[in-house]
XYZ file of C-alpha atoms in Angstrom:
731
model
C 20.011 11.309 18.782
C 19.500 14.231 16.490
C 22.469 16.410 15.604
C 22.428 19.872 14.135
C 23.476 20.052 10.490
C 24.564 23.000 8.399
C 21.798 24.717 6.522
C 20.851 22.773 3.433
C 22.366 24.600 0.494
C 20.266 25.580 -2.460
C 19.816 22.598 -4.728
C 18.067 24.169 -7.655
C 19.436 27.404 -9.115
C 17.046 27.855 -12.013
C 14.019 26.360 -13.693
C 15.134 24.921 -17.032
C 12.921 23.909 -19.903
C 12.254 20.201 -19.992
C 13.302 18.462 -23.158
C 10.867 15.638 -23.656
C 9.441 13.701 -26.575
C 6.250 15.184 -28.040
C 3.052 14.038 -26.368
C 0.600 11.769 -28.107
C -2.041 14.267 -26.949
C -0.578 17.574 -25.729
C -1.413 18.332 -22.129
C -2.987 21.679 -21.284
C -0.527 24.421 -20.410
C -0.052 24.615 -16.663
C 1.169 27.736 -14.964
C 2.693 27.936 -11.526
C 0.407 30.000 -9.331
C 2.076 32.101 -6.656
C -0.021 34.187 -4.329
C 1.370 37.238 -2.505
C 1.368 36.722 1.222
C -1.688 37.968 3.030
C -1.702 37.189 6.714
C -5.265 36.467 7.785
C -6.749 38.763 10.373
C -7.236 36.638 13.461
C -8.466 38.025 16.733
C -6.296 35.762 18.795
C -3.655 33.115 18.324
C -5.281 29.683 17.997
C -4.041 26.797 20.117
C -2.597 24.508 17.424
C -2.607 21.620 19.924
C -6.409 21.737 20.055
C -7.896 18.383 19.011
C -10.384 20.096 16.688
C -7.591 20.761 14.195
C -6.696 17.069 13.742
C -8.445 14.199 11.975
C -8.059 10.734 13.467
C -5.624 8.724 11.369
C -7.656 5.485 11.475
C -10.863 7.195 10.390
C -8.928 8.954 7.641
C -7.620 5.575 6.510
C -11.197 4.343 6.158
C -12.034 7.403 4.080
C -9.231 6.403 1.707
C -10.740 2.937 1.429
C -14.096 4.546 0.701
C -12.473 6.355 -2.242
C -11.099 3.041 -3.499
C -14.560 1.444 -3.264
C -16.136 4.331 -5.161
C -13.904 3.511 -8.145
C -16.051 0.406 -8.679
C -18.921 2.737 -9.674
C -16.804 4.864 -12.022
C -17.907 3.935 -15.532
C -14.828 5.581 -17.014
C -12.922 2.518 -15.771
C -13.258 -0.772 -17.704
C -15.650 -3.233 -16.068
C -13.112 -5.814 -14.891
C -11.033 -3.032 -13.357
C -14.104 -1.779 -11.492
C -14.456 -5.261 -10.031
C -10.769 -5.188 -9.123
C -11.210 -1.911 -7.208
C -14.004 -3.544 -5.213
C -11.732 -6.498 -4.417
C -8.834 -4.191 -3.496
C -11.205 -2.522 -1.047
C -11.757 -5.962 0.538
C -8.026 -6.604 0.751
C -7.400 -3.179 2.280
C -10.168 -3.677 4.817
C -8.732 -7.082 5.789
C -5.385 -5.464 6.562
C -7.104 -2.595 8.368
C -8.687 -5.071 10.784
C -5.620 -7.289 11.059
C -3.321 -4.399 11.993
C -5.100 -1.177 12.936
C -8.228 -2.491 14.654
C -6.127 -5.199 16.305
C -3.750 -2.539 17.650
C -6.602 -0.493 19.119
C -8.202 -3.569 20.724
C -4.819 -4.518 22.170
C -4.458 -1.059 23.735
C -7.884 -1.308 25.357
C -7.402 -4.899 26.497
C -4.104 -4.232 28.260
C -4.865 -0.700 29.504
C -2.275 0.839 27.210
C -4.545 3.404 25.616
C -2.780 6.055 23.579
C -4.432 8.987 21.872
C -2.915 11.075 19.119
C -3.170 14.772 18.362
C -6.924 14.314 17.787
C -7.166 13.183 21.447
C -9.658 10.427 20.637
C -9.624 7.543 23.114
C -9.115 4.122 21.460
C -12.578 2.981 22.578
C -14.105 6.056 20.929
C -12.123 5.354 17.751
C -13.265 1.721 17.736
C -16.912 2.789 17.986
C -16.483 5.158 15.039
C -14.634 2.483 13.046
C -17.372 -0.100 13.555
C -20.065 2.289 12.425
C -18.127 3.274 9.305
C -17.115 -0.283 8.461
C -20.656 -1.622 8.705
C -21.768 1.136 6.351
C -18.914 0.487 3.897
C -19.310 -3.302 3.861
C -23.065 -3.021 3.240
C -22.335 -0.629 0.367
C -19.680 -2.952 -1.037
C -22.042 -5.933 -1.296
C -24.835 -3.773 -2.683
C -22.492 -2.557 -5.433
C -21.377 -6.129 -6.120
C -24.898 -7.573 -6.303
C -26.786 -4.686 -7.881
C -24.163 -3.162 -10.176
C -21.118 -5.322 -10.878
C -22.711 -8.772 -11.256
C -25.474 -7.473 -13.599
C -22.877 -5.607 -15.667
C -20.777 -8.769 -15.912
C -23.828 -10.718 -17.113
C -24.389 -8.099 -19.827
C -20.850 -8.877 -20.970
C -21.328 -12.676 -20.866
C -19.414 -13.233 -17.635
C -21.428 -15.304 -15.178
C -21.073 -16.279 -11.538
C -23.607 -19.066 -11.276
C -25.566 -19.598 -8.084
C -26.606 -23.117 -7.079
C -30.180 -22.623 -8.269
C -28.837 -21.635 -11.711
C -26.911 -24.852 -12.418
C -28.406 -26.960 -15.193
C -28.222 -30.756 -15.229
C -24.934 -30.963 -17.165
C -23.267 -28.372 -14.979
C -24.452 -30.049 -11.788
C -23.020 -33.366 -12.931
C -19.628 -31.790 -13.742
C -19.598 -29.939 -10.424
C -20.431 -33.147 -8.555
C -17.450 -34.813 -10.201
C -15.236 -31.853 -9.274
C -16.360 -32.153 -5.666
C -15.639 -35.882 -5.535
C -12.268 -35.638 -7.311
C -10.799 -32.399 -5.938
C -12.600 -31.419 -2.738
C -13.737 -34.577 -0.954
C -10.225 -36.099 -0.710
C -8.803 -33.051 1.119
C -11.705 -31.762 3.209
C -12.023 -32.585 6.926
C -15.406 -31.981 8.572
C -15.194 -31.532 12.344
C -18.134 -32.656 14.459
C -18.352 -30.801 17.763
C -18.539 -32.755 21.018
C -16.547 -32.872 24.293
C -13.684 -34.748 22.635
C -13.824 -32.562 19.541
C -13.986 -28.975 20.813
C -14.357 -25.975 18.552
C -11.285 -25.951 16.265
C -8.656 -23.223 16.157
C -9.322 -21.718 12.745
C -6.719 -20.004 10.578
C -6.869 -16.257 9.980
C -9.130 -15.277 7.037
C -9.891 -18.894 6.133
C -13.225 -19.886 4.598
C -15.295 -22.063 6.944
C -18.833 -23.401 7.278
C -20.953 -24.028 10.334
C -23.352 -26.904 9.736
C -26.528 -27.662 11.657
C -27.282 -31.381 11.823
C -30.022 -33.686 13.093
C -29.585 -37.317 14.086
C -26.757 -39.414 15.498
C -23.492 -40.288 13.818
C -21.883 -43.739 13.620
C -20.661 -43.442 17.227
C -23.975 -42.300 18.647
C -22.954 -38.674 18.996
C -25.624 -36.025 18.646
C -24.088 -32.569 19.095
C -26.059 -31.058 16.255
C -23.164 -28.931 15.002
C -20.105 -29.349 12.810
C -17.454 -27.119 11.254
C -16.128 -27.536 7.713
C -12.863 -25.663 7.070
C -12.341 -25.135 3.332
C -8.823 -26.325 2.411
C -6.615 -23.305 1.672
C -5.032 -25.169 -1.240
C -8.282 -25.096 -3.224
C -9.185 -22.202 -5.552
C -12.098 -20.095 -4.310
C -13.360 -19.475 -7.857
C -13.659 -22.335 -10.367
C -14.121 -21.852 -14.093
C -16.645 -24.193 -15.720
C -15.497 -25.854 -18.969
C -17.070 -24.594 -22.172
C -18.624 -27.992 -22.949
C -21.081 -27.744 -20.043
C -21.949 -24.099 -20.624
C -24.523 -23.061 -23.217
C -23.510 -20.291 -25.590
C -20.477 -18.078 -25.337
C -19.023 -16.373 -22.320
C -17.117 -17.144 -19.152
C -18.861 -19.150 -16.432
C -17.618 -19.349 -12.846
C -18.774 -20.860 -9.587
C -17.598 -20.252 -6.047
C -15.979 -22.997 -4.005
C -18.373 -22.030 -1.217
C -21.329 -22.925 -3.470
C -19.894 -26.380 -4.212
C -19.202 -27.187 -0.549
C -22.646 -25.898 0.422
C -24.349 -28.016 -2.228
C -22.633 -31.283 -1.323
C -21.915 -30.787 2.381
C -24.531 -33.392 3.310
C -22.299 -36.091 1.791
C -19.796 -35.400 4.563
C -22.303 -36.525 7.225
C -23.816 -39.837 6.062
C -26.816 -41.010 8.073
C -27.536 -37.527 9.395
C -29.805 -34.798 8.099
C -28.239 -31.430 7.321
C -30.579 -28.638 8.402
C -28.363 -25.780 7.296
C -24.880 -24.843 6.095
C -23.556 -21.296 6.407
C -20.200 -19.804 5.473
C -18.178 -17.631 7.815
C -14.709 -16.132 8.028
C -12.695 -14.959 11.011
C -10.138 -12.139 10.894
C -7.365 -12.242 13.482
C -4.648 -9.939 14.760
C -1.853 -10.440 12.216
C 0.730 -8.007 13.586
C 4.028 -9.505 14.698
C 5.096 -8.218 18.101
C 8.116 -9.160 20.155
C 10.606 -7.300 22.304
C 13.439 -6.581 19.886
C 15.737 -5.691 22.772
C 15.411 -9.278 24.014
C 16.103 -10.845 20.622
C 19.503 -12.396 19.951
C 18.791 -13.624 16.397
C 16.162 -11.538 14.591
C 15.793 -13.906 11.632
C 15.330 -16.951 13.876
C 12.808 -15.154 16.068
C 10.865 -13.917 13.059
C 10.633 -17.403 11.576
C 9.071 -18.571 14.815
C 6.637 -15.667 14.997
C 5.325 -16.044 11.434
C 3.306 -19.117 12.409
C 1.603 -17.268 15.262
C 0.278 -14.628 12.824
C -2.287 -17.160 11.626
C -3.734 -17.608 15.108
C -3.796 -14.160 16.732
C -6.734 -12.797 18.692
C -10.039 -12.560 16.803
C -10.991 -9.053 15.655
C -13.838 -9.532 13.140
C -16.409 -12.191 12.207
C -18.054 -12.283 8.770
C -21.081 -14.568 8.445
C -23.539 -15.297 5.661
C -26.583 -13.083 6.020
C -29.005 -16.043 6.150
C -27.268 -17.739 9.090
C -29.768 -18.262 11.949
C -29.299 -16.017 14.961
C -28.558 -18.877 17.422
C -25.651 -20.051 15.253
C -24.348 -16.495 14.926
C -24.430 -16.059 18.716
C -22.641 -19.394 19.097
C -19.827 -18.258 16.798
C -19.491 -14.900 18.531
C -19.221 -16.701 21.858
C -16.505 -19.028 20.548
C -14.397 -16.125 19.300
C -15.153 -13.794 22.243
C -16.476 -11.074 19.950
C -19.351 -8.649 20.398
C -22.218 -8.034 17.989
C -20.497 -4.815 16.916
C -17.659 -6.968 15.554
C -20.065 -9.094 13.494
C -20.582 -8.447 9.751
C -23.529 -10.183 8.083
C -22.753 -10.245 4.357
C -24.929 -10.813 1.319
C -22.512 -12.881 -0.727
C -19.176 -14.697 -0.474
C -17.307 -13.893 2.739
C -13.890 -14.037 1.107
C -14.172 -11.587 -1.781
C -10.434 -10.944 -1.993
C -9.918 -14.473 -3.330
C -11.979 -13.499 -6.394
C -8.842 -11.787 -7.714
C -7.731 -15.186 -9.003
C -10.335 -15.084 -11.779
C -9.033 -11.839 -13.264
C -6.369 -13.718 -15.211
C -8.908 -16.295 -16.414
C -10.967 -13.803 -18.405
C -9.430 -12.988 -21.778
C -11.395 -9.829 -22.489
C -8.943 -7.006 -23.237
C -11.769 -4.537 -23.861
C -12.891 -4.953 -20.234
C -9.461 -4.140 -18.781
C -7.073 -1.209 -18.814
C -5.273 -0.924 -22.132
C -1.720 -2.290 -22.032
C 1.133 0.183 -22.236
C 4.877 0.200 -22.768
C 6.888 2.309 -20.312
C 9.074 4.913 -21.936
C 12.828 5.439 -21.776
C 14.717 8.741 -21.748
C 16.562 9.344 -25.017
C 19.907 9.084 -23.230
C 19.179 5.506 -22.168
C 17.956 4.088 -25.458
C 19.974 1.604 -27.450
C 21.724 -0.464 -24.777
C 24.010 2.238 -23.403
C 26.765 1.830 -20.856
C 25.128 3.387 -17.811
C 28.412 4.295 -16.145
C 29.377 6.414 -19.152
C 25.892 7.913 -19.339
C 25.780 8.982 -15.691
C 29.154 10.677 -15.970
C 27.390 13.091 -18.344
C 24.547 13.908 -15.950
C 21.907 12.512 -13.615
C 18.940 10.476 -14.839
C 15.490 10.753 -13.227
C 12.874 8.106 -13.970
C 9.166 8.337 -13.187
C 7.706 4.846 -12.835
C 5.550 3.252 -14.173
C 5.366 5.810 -16.973
C 9.086 5.244 -17.503
C 10.698 1.847 -17.341
C 12.294 0.349 -14.230
C 14.701 -1.529 -16.515
C 17.559 1.024 -16.230
C 17.699 0.340 -12.483
C 17.998 -3.380 -13.185
C 20.516 -2.725 -15.968
C 22.731 -0.654 -13.672
C 23.002 -3.581 -11.253
C 23.472 -6.124 -14.049
C 26.237 -4.039 -15.600
C 27.818 -3.597 -12.182
C 27.766 -7.350 -11.607
C 29.523 -7.968 -14.942
C 31.936 -5.009 -14.896
C 35.485 -6.009 -13.824
C 36.120 -2.450 -12.573
C 33.271 -2.624 -10.039
C 34.545 -3.541 -6.590
C 31.457 -3.457 -4.412
C 27.671 -3.122 -4.396
C 25.606 -2.151 -1.367
C 21.840 -2.109 -1.380
C 18.812 -1.846 0.888
C 15.993 -4.322 0.279
C 12.534 -3.842 1.810
C 9.935 -5.603 -0.338
C 11.818 -7.660 -2.900
C 11.089 -11.282 -3.773
C 13.850 -13.883 -3.495
C 13.550 -14.629 -7.229
C 13.632 -11.011 -8.363
C 16.024 -9.788 -11.040
C 17.565 -7.418 -8.493
C 18.525 -10.288 -6.212
C 19.752 -12.335 -9.181
C 22.134 -9.497 -10.133
C 23.421 -9.257 -6.552
C 23.923 -13.028 -6.412
C 25.867 -12.942 -9.691
C 28.050 -10.101 -8.400
C 28.793 -11.970 -5.170
C 29.712 -15.143 -7.063
C 32.142 -13.138 -9.197
C 33.981 -12.043 -6.098
C 32.612 -8.546 -5.683
C 31.855 -7.274 -2.198
C 28.070 -7.370 -1.953
C 26.281 -6.043 1.121
C 22.506 -6.220 1.456
C 20.649 -4.441 4.241
C 17.402 -6.401 4.391
C 14.428 -5.175 6.386
C 12.910 -8.438 7.573
C 9.931 -6.735 9.195
C 8.287 -5.403 6.026
C 4.723 -6.257 7.002
C 3.337 -9.385 5.271
C 6.600 -9.771 3.311
C 8.633 -11.268 6.158
C 8.712 -14.775 4.686
C 9.868 -13.461 1.287
C 12.593 -11.392 2.929
C 13.856 -14.367 4.927
C 14.055 -16.365 1.686
C 15.990 -13.678 -0.190
C 18.362 -13.268 2.778
C 19.127 -16.988 2.609
C 19.710 -16.855 -1.148
C 22.132 -13.947 -0.865
C 24.020 -15.521 2.029
C 24.436 -18.770 0.101
C 26.031 -16.762 -2.748
C 28.550 -15.194 -0.387
C 26.931 -11.781 0.108
C 27.055 -10.053 3.480
C 23.517 -9.707 4.837
C 22.592 -7.428 7.728
C 19.157 -6.710 9.125
C 19.319 -2.982 9.734
C 19.038 -1.353 13.144
C 17.069 -2.780 16.058
C 14.039 -0.587 16.692
C 14.261 1.276 13.365
C 12.915 -0.168 10.145
C 15.259 0.370 7.213
C 12.814 1.904 4.762
C 15.328 3.892 2.671
C 15.659 2.830 -0.974
C 19.276 3.177 -2.011
C 22.038 1.327 -3.814
C 25.711 2.215 -4.067
C 28.226 0.914 -6.607
C 31.947 1.560 -6.144
C 33.949 1.451 -9.392
C 37.658 1.951 -9.993
C 38.276 4.432 -12.799
C 41.740 5.646 -13.800
C 43.261 4.909 -10.452
C 40.503 6.405 -8.324
C 37.139 5.317 -6.974
C 33.844 6.696 -8.275
C 30.477 6.187 -6.573
C 27.339 5.449 -8.587
C 24.064 5.592 -6.675
C 20.425 4.796 -7.133
C 17.933 6.505 -4.820
C 14.219 5.819 -5.032
C 10.871 6.587 -3.504
C 9.672 3.000 -4.016
C 10.775 -0.571 -3.465
C 13.197 -2.652 -5.529
C 10.364 -4.702 -6.983
C 9.913 -4.720 -10.744
C 6.274 -5.816 -10.403
C 5.420 -2.890 -8.158
C 7.218 -0.587 -10.598
C 4.454 -1.416 -13.123
C 1.598 -0.357 -10.837
C 3.117 2.098 -8.289
C 4.105 5.656 -9.182
C 7.646 6.348 -7.949
C 10.746 8.342 -8.799
C 14.225 6.891 -9.306
C 17.404 8.953 -9.404
C 20.552 7.503 -11.003
C 23.609 9.634 -10.275
C 27.362 9.690 -9.825
C 27.359 13.047 -8.057
C 30.348 12.714 -5.687
C 28.647 14.363 -2.700
C 25.524 12.237 -2.988
C 27.681 9.131 -3.402
C 29.667 10.042 -0.297
C 26.428 10.575 1.663
C 25.035 7.198 0.605
C 28.295 5.532 1.611
C 28.096 7.149 5.052
C 24.532 5.919 5.493
C 25.564 2.362 4.652
C 28.484 2.610 7.064
C 26.067 3.657 9.767
C 23.639 0.832 8.998
C 26.281 -1.892 8.943
C 28.864 -0.541 11.389
C 26.561 1.131 13.948
C 28.809 4.190 14.190
C 27.893 7.694 15.319
C 25.833 9.934 13.068
C 27.881 11.367 10.221
C 27.254 14.790 8.726
C 25.724 14.526 5.255
C 26.251 17.128 2.555
C 23.271 16.544 0.284
C 20.884 13.928 1.656
C 18.423 14.338 4.485
C 18.025 11.238 6.600
C 15.673 9.981 9.276
C 15.662 9.698 12.188
C 18.368 12.404 12.323
C 18.015 15.417 10.012
C 14.923 14.904 7.855
C 12.207 15.897 10.318
C 13.830 19.033 11.716
C 15.004 20.227 8.290
C 11.501 19.928 6.835
C 10.153 21.995 9.729
C 12.897 24.571 9.075
C 12.095 24.759 5.352
C 8.376 25.161 6.030
C 9.255 27.873 8.556
C 11.419 29.602 5.964
C 8.425 29.848 3.624
C 6.425 31.385 6.484
C 9.133 33.993 7.061
C 9.235 34.829 3.351
C 5.463 35.257 3.280
C 5.549 37.594 6.270
C 8.214 39.624 4.470
C 5.848 40.096 1.516
C 7.599 37.587 -0.740
C 6.037 34.805 -2.775
C 5.837 31.610 -0.747
C 4.572 28.171 -1.632
C 4.897 24.540 -0.491
C 3.903 21.391 -2.385
C 4.091 18.011 -0.668
C 3.152 14.691 -2.243
C 3.008 11.740 0.153
C 1.054 8.612 1.011
C 0.190 9.796 4.518
C 0.360 12.967 6.604
C -0.130 12.457 10.348
C 2.968 13.807 12.167
C 1.732 16.562 14.561
C 4.800 18.816 14.509
C 4.856 18.912 10.724
C 1.129 19.656 10.708
C 1.651 22.515 13.176
C 4.430 23.905 10.981
C 2.083 23.808 7.967
C -0.676 25.511 9.987
C 1.733 28.294 11.011
C 2.850 28.717 7.409
C -0.764 28.911 6.264
C -1.494 31.590 8.856
C 1.497 33.530 7.526
C 0.008 33.438 4.010
C 1.948 30.557 2.402
C 0.004 28.762 -0.312
C 0.226 25.045 0.508
C -0.833 22.190 -1.773
C -0.794 18.697 -0.322
C -1.294 15.622 -2.508
C -1.919 12.887 0.065
C -3.104 9.518 -1.191
C -4.218 7.979 2.107
C -4.341 9.070 5.736
C -4.325 12.799 6.413
C -4.725 14.167 9.931
C -4.420 17.807 8.833
C -7.752 19.603 8.614
C -7.789 22.127 5.707
C -9.997 25.151 5.292
C -10.294 26.056 8.981
C -10.724 29.797 9.444
C -7.681 31.411 10.988
C -5.647 28.202 10.777
C -5.605 26.521 7.367
C -7.439 28.628 4.780
C -4.342 28.539 2.572
C -4.036 24.744 2.611
C -5.588 22.505 -0.024
C -5.461 18.703 0.305
C -6.282 16.381 -2.554
C -6.041 12.643 -3.107
C -5.481 10.923 -6.459
C -7.003 7.449 -6.839
C -6.717 5.768 -10.211
C -5.205 2.977 -12.251
C -1.804 3.305 -10.575
C -1.165 3.454 -6.858
C 0.257 6.902 -6.133
C 3.383 6.130 -4.104
C 5.994 8.809 -4.847
C 6.980 11.311 -2.158
C 8.014 14.805 -3.222
C 8.753 17.937 -1.168
C 8.886 21.253 -3.064
C 9.657 24.649 -1.534
C 9.572 27.941 -3.455
C 12.454 29.335 -1.359
C 12.176 32.905 -2.661
C 12.586 31.791 -6.274
C 15.482 29.368 -5.708
C 13.422 26.214 -5.452
C 14.355 23.246 -3.314
C 13.032 19.898 -4.516
C 13.455 16.584 -2.747
C 12.195 13.112 -3.574
C 11.986 10.765 -0.613
C 11.208 7.338 0.755
C 9.453 8.980 3.734
C 5.872 10.011 4.280
C 4.899 12.876 6.619
C 4.199 10.362 9.402
C 5.642 9.753 12.855
C 6.998 6.325 11.990
C 8.841 7.601 8.913
C 10.288 10.699 10.514
C 11.197 9.302 13.932
C 11.298 5.496 13.868
C 12.689 4.502 10.489
C 15.827 4.867 8.426
C 14.756 7.063 5.506
C 16.317 9.270 2.865
C 15.314 12.409 1.003
C 17.466 13.245 -1.994
C 17.691 16.608 -3.753
C 17.343 17.166 -7.478
C 20.477 19.135 -8.261
C 19.661 20.383 -11.753
C 17.006 22.871 -12.739
C 15.879 20.600 -15.555
C 14.993 17.688 -13.274
C 13.466 19.930 -10.611
C 11.318 21.720 -13.178
C 10.162 18.416 -14.560
C 8.994 17.198 -11.142
C 7.230 20.503 -10.476
C 5.332 20.134 -13.778
C 4.298 16.629 -12.689
C 3.007 18.006 -9.381
C 1.067 20.762 -11.134
C -0.506 18.135 -13.371
C -1.766 16.294 -10.285
C -3.025 19.557 -8.820
C -5.069 20.289 -11.946
C -6.464 16.760 -12.344
C -10.268 16.856 -12.602
C -10.855 13.159 -13.233
C -9.110 11.127 -10.497
C -8.872 13.786 -7.799
C -10.733 14.067 -4.500
C -10.491 17.072 -2.179
C -10.456 16.857 1.607
C -13.121 18.913 3.352
C -12.608 20.480 6.756
C -15.006 17.932 8.328
C -12.751 15.027 7.271
C -14.903 13.880 4.349
C -13.780 13.944 0.708
C -15.541 15.330 -2.352
C -14.765 14.297 -5.889
C -13.316 17.149 -7.919
C -15.777 18.176 -10.599
C -15.345 19.911 -13.923
C -16.743 23.289 -14.717
C -18.792 23.690 -17.882
C -16.510 23.652 -20.875
C -13.521 22.193 -19.023
C -11.725 19.370 -20.761
C -11.154 16.228 -18.657
C -7.626 16.052 -17.281
C -6.439 12.677 -16.014
C -2.921 13.115 -14.596
C -1.989 9.463 -14.908
C -3.162 9.177 -18.508
C -1.383 12.424 -19.274
C 1.891 11.046 -17.930
C 1.369 7.781 -19.802
C 0.918 9.608 -23.096
C 3.911 11.789 -22.304
C 6.387 8.967 -21.841
C 5.044 5.918 -23.683
């Protein structure tokens, strides 16, 4: 499937000075450090396939979630944001069980065990995961109960337990139960005609222990109360029943627990305990057997709610016999049980964040910047004819991307718009612009990746909206997710066609552009435009691979070209030249790329890797990776941009990309990497990378044992927060 391509020509000829607006607070001067090559003295060539040089990807993922959880203890963050980090940890852990643990259990269950470069058997990985997860969950609830809740109380924000309700509050809560909960709740007594119910994934439920007979003479002793999913999990109490100032909240679980006995008249309730079940939520079907992907996906979405059980969370005070009963019902072992000291569904607490109007307890608002060339409602077609535009979100606004599509929809000279859509809501401004263009008679083609995990329903809805407007909708290539972020506008100008392109590292989602860091390139470079057109032709027409002049694309040229460019740095180092590689990505797990980096390190190449999440590469190993440093940035914004920078003997090559250094991105997805063709833009991105590499506030460094250590500051060092620095630079 891969085809050889001509050597990638040099894309950056010189490092130009960046012309930017003055900073609110000037950032410290950062110098590019280049180290002469020194090949380490090694007695013998190490076997780079040895498992000791690789960290298991799933365990590395948990270490990332540990770093997220630790943000809840960081007092440099506002209090409500610390709570949010703790809740994000819960959300991440839910998905980890739904997808990654479920995948490993599936391998073991069906004798399809696969081990990666670390050579860990899935059963061994599962044992390690369970140990780590029990430790992390216990720490999470300890932080919540001993740190976050007391700090909230100090700031007049209260989560009231049942024994803290006063008479007025209890009366209001009773009325809320009778008016809002009782009409929609359905208790389920257990007996031979009412077997244990099939409970929805991640739903809040209660197991109730009863004594006595019901109206029909039944005496099973047990019942299940599923909490309706339509009800909020956190309820704000009105000010009139709360003494003094502040914000007062109660959990839905507390209300149901308090009044559960009313659901079983004539019987005595001996106990009521909350629990939550996590199920396998991955969608799996044989794509080669599918005739209509959209139709099949609609059918599979329902099954996601009822996959195999993978985790059981139960209130810590639940009696052991009831816990064993639940484990038996779900066919889970004690290792898959998590006894928790608090609400079992912490993620649903996110709903209260918008109910607390306390700006001082949240991150300060900001206004994304705009490059000078784009200020004042410019015509973007005219602007791009005078040079490329690079945007760094969220520090710079996503609006120019939206404006380019809006202007294209309204411009009578625009003939067609083609765009990939991966995670984009049906009501987004992007889709609205495409709908408007289609209704005005322009040729609109949308390549929609339906299988964007947990966004499948949204993608089906936006596909329907575009089709109703007359747009051509295709679903990519069977077996390869379309993960590339690209748009192409064809415009007639003076009797000829000109291509305008947008290429990004992130999704076409304006909400994500406020919280994810990503790069966007707007260009009318003819060779890039021609490459993007060829990629769309391949996606929609299923033709043979076409040679690209500027772009690298997966699964064809990206992987092998990256290995070649890393190898080129190794050759330069061996020749006594300066050699350096910087890679910024969300994950780094692909074994052949890791081996290439190890070989380059052994040759003396200085390698800096900024990897937010999973990293299977083990730095700092003598004779293998002494020249490799790996750091992770965790802060207010989710680091999402992918950048590849190669020194290339002084003629730097810089690419931004939609692809991580992972097997799925390099070999099983449609991805793009686009070069920055001017020294000014390339130099700007390099300065951004150096800022991340000098961060001493948000940064963590990966140790050779797979653990992470927070980067400290030496005496006298000023704090450097890369994200705040970029905010002050552009806003």
